[in-house]
PDB file of C-alpha atoms in Angstrom:
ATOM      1  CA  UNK Y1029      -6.683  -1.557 -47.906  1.00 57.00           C
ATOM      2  CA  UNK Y1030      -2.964  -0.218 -47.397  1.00 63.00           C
ATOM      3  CA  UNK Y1031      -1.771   1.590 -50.887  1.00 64.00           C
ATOM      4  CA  UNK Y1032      -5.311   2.557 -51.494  1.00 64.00           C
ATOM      5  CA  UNK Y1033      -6.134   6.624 -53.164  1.00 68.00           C
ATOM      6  CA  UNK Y1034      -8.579   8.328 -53.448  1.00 69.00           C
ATOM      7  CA  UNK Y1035      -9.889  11.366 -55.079  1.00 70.00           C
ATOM      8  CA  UNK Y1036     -12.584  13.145 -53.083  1.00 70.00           C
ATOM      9  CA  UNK Y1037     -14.184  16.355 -55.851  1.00 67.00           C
ATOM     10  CA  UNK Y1038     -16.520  17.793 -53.036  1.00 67.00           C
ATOM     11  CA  UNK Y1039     -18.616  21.396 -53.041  1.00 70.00           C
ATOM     12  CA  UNK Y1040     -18.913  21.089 -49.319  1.00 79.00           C
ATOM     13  CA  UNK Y1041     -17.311  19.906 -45.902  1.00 88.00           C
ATOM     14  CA  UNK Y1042     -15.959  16.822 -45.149  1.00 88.00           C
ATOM     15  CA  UNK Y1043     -17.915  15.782 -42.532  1.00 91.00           C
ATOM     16  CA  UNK Y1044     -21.033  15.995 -44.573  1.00 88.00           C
ATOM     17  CA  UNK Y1045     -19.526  15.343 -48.162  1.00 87.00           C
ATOM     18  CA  UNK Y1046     -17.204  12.231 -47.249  1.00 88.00           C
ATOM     19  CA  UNK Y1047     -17.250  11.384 -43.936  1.00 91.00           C
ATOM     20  CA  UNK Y1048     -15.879   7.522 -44.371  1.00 90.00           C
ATOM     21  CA  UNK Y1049     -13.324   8.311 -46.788  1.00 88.00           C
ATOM     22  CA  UNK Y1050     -11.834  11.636 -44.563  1.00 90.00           C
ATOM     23  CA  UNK Y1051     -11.957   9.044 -41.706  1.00 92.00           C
ATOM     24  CA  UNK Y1052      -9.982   6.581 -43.019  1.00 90.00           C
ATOM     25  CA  UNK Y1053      -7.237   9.077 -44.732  1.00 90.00           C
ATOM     26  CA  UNK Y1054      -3.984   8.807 -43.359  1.00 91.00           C
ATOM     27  CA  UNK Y1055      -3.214  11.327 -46.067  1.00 91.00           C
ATOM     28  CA  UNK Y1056      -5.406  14.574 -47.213  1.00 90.00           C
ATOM     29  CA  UNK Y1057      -4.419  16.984 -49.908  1.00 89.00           C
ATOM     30  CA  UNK Y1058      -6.427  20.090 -49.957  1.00 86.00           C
ATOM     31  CA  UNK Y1059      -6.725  22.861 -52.679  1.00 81.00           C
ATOM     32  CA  UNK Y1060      -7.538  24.926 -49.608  1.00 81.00           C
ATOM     33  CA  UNK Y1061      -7.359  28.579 -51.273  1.00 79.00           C
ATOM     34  CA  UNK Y1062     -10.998  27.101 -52.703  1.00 81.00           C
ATOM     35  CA  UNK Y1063     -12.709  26.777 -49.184  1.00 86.00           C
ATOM     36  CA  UNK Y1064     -13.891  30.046 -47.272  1.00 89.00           C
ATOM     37  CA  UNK Y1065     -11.322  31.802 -44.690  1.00 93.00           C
ATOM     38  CA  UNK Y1066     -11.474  33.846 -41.313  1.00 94.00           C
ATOM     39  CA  UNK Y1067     -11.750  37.581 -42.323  1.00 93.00           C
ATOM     40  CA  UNK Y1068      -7.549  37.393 -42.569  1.00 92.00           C
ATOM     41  CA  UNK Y1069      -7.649  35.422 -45.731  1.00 91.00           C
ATOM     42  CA  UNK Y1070      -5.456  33.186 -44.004  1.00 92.00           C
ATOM     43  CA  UNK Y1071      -7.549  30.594 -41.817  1.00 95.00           C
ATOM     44  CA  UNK Y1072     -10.011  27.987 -42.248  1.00 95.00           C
ATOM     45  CA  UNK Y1073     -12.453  27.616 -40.058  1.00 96.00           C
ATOM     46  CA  UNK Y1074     -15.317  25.549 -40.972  1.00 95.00           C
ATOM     47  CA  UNK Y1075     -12.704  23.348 -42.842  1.00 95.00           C
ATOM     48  CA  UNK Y1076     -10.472  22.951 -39.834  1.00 96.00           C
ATOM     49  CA  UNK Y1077     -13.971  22.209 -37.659  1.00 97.00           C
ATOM     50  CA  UNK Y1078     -15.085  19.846 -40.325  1.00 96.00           C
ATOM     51  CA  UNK Y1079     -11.646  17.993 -40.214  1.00 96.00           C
ATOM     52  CA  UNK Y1080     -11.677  17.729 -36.724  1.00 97.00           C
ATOM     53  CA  UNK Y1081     -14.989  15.686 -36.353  1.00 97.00           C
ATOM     54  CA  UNK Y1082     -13.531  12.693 -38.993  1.00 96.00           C
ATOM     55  CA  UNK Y1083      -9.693  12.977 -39.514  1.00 95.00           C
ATOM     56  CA  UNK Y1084      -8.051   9.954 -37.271  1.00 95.00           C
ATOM     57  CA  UNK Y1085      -5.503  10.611 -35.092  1.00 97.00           C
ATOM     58  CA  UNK Y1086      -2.012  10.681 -36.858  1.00 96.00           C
ATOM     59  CA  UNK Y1087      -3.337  11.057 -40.275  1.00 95.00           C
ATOM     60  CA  UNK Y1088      -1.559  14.502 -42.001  1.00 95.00           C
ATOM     61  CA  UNK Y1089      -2.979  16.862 -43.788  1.00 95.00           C
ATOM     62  CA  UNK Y1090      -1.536  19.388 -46.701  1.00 94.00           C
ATOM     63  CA  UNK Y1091      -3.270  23.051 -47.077  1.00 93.00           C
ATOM     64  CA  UNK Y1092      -1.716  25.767 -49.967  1.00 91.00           C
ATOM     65  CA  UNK Y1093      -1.347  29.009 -48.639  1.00 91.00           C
ATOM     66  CA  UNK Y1094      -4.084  28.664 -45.755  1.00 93.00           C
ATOM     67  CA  UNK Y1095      -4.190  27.508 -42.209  1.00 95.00           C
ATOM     68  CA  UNK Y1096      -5.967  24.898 -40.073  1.00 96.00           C
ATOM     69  CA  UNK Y1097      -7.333  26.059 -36.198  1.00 95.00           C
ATOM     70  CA  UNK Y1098      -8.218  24.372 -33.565  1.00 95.00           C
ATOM     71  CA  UNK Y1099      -6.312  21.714 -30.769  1.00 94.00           C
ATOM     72  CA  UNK Y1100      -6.838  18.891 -33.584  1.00 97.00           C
ATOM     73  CA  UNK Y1101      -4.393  20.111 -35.799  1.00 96.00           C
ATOM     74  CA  UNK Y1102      -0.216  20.763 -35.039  1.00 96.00           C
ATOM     75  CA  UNK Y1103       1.796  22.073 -37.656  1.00 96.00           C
ATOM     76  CA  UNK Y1104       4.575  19.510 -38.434  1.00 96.00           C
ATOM     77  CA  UNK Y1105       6.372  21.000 -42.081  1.00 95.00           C
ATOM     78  CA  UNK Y1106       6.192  23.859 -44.786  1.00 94.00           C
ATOM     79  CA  UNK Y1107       7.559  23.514 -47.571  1.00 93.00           C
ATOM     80  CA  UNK Y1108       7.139  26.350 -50.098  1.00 88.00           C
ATOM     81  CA  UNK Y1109       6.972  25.129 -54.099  1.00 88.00           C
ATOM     82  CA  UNK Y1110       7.122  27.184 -56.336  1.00 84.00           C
ATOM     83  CA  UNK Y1111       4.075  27.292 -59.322  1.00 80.00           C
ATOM     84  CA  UNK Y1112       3.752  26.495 -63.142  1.00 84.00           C
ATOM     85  CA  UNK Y1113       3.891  30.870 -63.139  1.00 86.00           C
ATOM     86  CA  UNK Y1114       6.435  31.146 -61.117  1.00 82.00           C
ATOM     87  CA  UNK Y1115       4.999  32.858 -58.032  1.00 84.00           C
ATOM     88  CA  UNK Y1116       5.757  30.875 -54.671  1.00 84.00           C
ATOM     89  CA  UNK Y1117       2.486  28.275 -52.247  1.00 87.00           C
ATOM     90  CA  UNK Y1118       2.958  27.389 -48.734  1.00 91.00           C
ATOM     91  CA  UNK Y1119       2.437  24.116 -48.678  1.00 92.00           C
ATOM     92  CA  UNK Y1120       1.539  23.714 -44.967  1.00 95.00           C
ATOM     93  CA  UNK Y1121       1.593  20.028 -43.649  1.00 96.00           C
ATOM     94  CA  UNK Y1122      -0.509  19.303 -40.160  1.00 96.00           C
ATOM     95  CA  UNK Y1123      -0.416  16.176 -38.276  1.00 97.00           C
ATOM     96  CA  UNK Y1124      -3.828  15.677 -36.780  1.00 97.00           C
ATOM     97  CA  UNK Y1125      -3.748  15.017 -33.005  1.00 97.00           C
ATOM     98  CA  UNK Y1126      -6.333  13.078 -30.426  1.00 97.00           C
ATOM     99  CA  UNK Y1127      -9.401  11.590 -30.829  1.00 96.00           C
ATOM    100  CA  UNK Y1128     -12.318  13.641 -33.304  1.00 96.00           C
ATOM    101  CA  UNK Y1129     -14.824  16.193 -32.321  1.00 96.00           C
ATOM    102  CA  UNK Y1130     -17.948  14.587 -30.699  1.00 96.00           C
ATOM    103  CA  UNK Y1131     -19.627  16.872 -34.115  1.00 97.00           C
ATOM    104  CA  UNK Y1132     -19.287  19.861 -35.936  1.00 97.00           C
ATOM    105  CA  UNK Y1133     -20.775  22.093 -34.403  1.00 97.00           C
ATOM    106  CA  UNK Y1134     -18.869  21.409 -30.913  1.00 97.00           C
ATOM    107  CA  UNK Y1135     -15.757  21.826 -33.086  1.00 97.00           C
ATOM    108  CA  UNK Y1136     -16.422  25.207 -34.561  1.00 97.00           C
ATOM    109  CA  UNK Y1137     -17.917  26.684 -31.839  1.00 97.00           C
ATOM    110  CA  UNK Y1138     -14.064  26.213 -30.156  1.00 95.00           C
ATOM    111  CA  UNK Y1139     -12.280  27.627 -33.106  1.00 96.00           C
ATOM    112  CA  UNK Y1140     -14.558  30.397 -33.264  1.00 95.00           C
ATOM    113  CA  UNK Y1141     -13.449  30.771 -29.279  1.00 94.00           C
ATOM    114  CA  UNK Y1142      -9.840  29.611 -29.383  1.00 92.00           C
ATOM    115  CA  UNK Y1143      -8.527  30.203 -32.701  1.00 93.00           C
ATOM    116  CA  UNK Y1144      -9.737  33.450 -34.250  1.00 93.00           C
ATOM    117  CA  UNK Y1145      -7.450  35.702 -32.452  1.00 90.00           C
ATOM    118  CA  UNK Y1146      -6.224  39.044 -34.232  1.00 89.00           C
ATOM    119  CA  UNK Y1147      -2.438  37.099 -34.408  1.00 88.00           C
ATOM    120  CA  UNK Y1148      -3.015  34.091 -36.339  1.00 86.00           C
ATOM    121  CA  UNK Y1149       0.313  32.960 -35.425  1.00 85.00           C
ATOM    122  CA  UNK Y1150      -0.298  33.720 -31.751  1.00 84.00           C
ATOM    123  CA  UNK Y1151      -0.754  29.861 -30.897  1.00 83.00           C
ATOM    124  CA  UNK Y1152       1.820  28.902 -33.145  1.00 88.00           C
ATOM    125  CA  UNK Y1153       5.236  28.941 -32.419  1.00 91.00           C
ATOM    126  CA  UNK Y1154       6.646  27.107 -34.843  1.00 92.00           C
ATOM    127  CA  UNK Y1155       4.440  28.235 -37.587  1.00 91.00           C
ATOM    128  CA  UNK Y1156       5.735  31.528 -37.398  1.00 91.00           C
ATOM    129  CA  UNK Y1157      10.063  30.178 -37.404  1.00 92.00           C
ATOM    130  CA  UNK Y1158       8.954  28.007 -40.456  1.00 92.00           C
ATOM    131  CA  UNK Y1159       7.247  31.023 -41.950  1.00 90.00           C
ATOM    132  CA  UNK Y1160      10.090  33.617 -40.900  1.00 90.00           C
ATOM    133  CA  UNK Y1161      12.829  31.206 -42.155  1.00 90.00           C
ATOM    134  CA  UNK Y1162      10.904  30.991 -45.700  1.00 86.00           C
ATOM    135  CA  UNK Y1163      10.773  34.028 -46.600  1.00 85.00           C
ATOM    136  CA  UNK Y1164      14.358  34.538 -45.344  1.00 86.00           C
ATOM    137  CA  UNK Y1165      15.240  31.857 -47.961  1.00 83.00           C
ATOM    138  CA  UNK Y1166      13.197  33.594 -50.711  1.00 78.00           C
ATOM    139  CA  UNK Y1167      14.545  37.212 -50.222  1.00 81.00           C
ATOM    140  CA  UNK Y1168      17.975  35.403 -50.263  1.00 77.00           C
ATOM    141  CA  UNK Y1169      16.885  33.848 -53.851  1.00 74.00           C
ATOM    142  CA  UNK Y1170      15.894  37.066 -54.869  1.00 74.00           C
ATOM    143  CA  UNK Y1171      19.367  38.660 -54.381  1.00 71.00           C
TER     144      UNK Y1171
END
């Protein structure tokens, strides 16, 4: 029903942990610094394959300092918080595009392909102003 949360405390992926509540999300938060990256530190992967077989189209989704891959997922906002210690997250927010992976393994096997460049910003335009113009904004704090 509309107004409805939930809390989802899962060790594993999405599409295997919570299928039916990912898919009916129009809203994920993620503590994504938790799940396993590329080798950059910086993308996810099996996350971003694992949202992309149960996330429904137009639903957003909120990582902290990591990034989703794949065709599934456009970058819409960042908005950088700062911390309880003071130090500065990325909050990244993705709008989730099309219709889901026919399965996970379909899905990773074109991240692996597509999206694991040595430029993670390479497909990413916008990514990389929003990025640029943050830390722009925090050197400018700074001073």
């Amino acid at each position: 029903p509309p107004g409805l949360v939930t809390s989802v405390l899962a060790d594993g992926l999405p599409h295997v942990d919570s299928p039916a509540v990912m898919a009916a999300a129009d809203v994920c938060f993620m503590y994504s610094t938790a799940f396993p990256t590329a080798d950059d530190g910086l993308r996810l992967p099996e996350m971003s394959a694992s949202l992309a077989t149960v996330m429904k189209e137009g639903s957003l989704v909120v990582t902290t300092d990591t990034l989703l891959v794949g065709r599934r997922f456009a970058f819409d906002t960042l908005k950088p918080v700062k911390g309880e210690d003071g130090d500065r997250l990325n909050c990244f927010v993705w709008r989730v595009t099309g219709a889901p992976a026919p399965s996970y393994n379909d899905a990773y096997a074109e991240v692996q392909a597509h999206w694991l460049g040595d430029d993670a910003l390479a497909e990413n335009d916008a990514l990389c102003e929003a990025l640029e113009a943050a830390a722009f904004a925090e050197v400018e704090e700074i001073q």
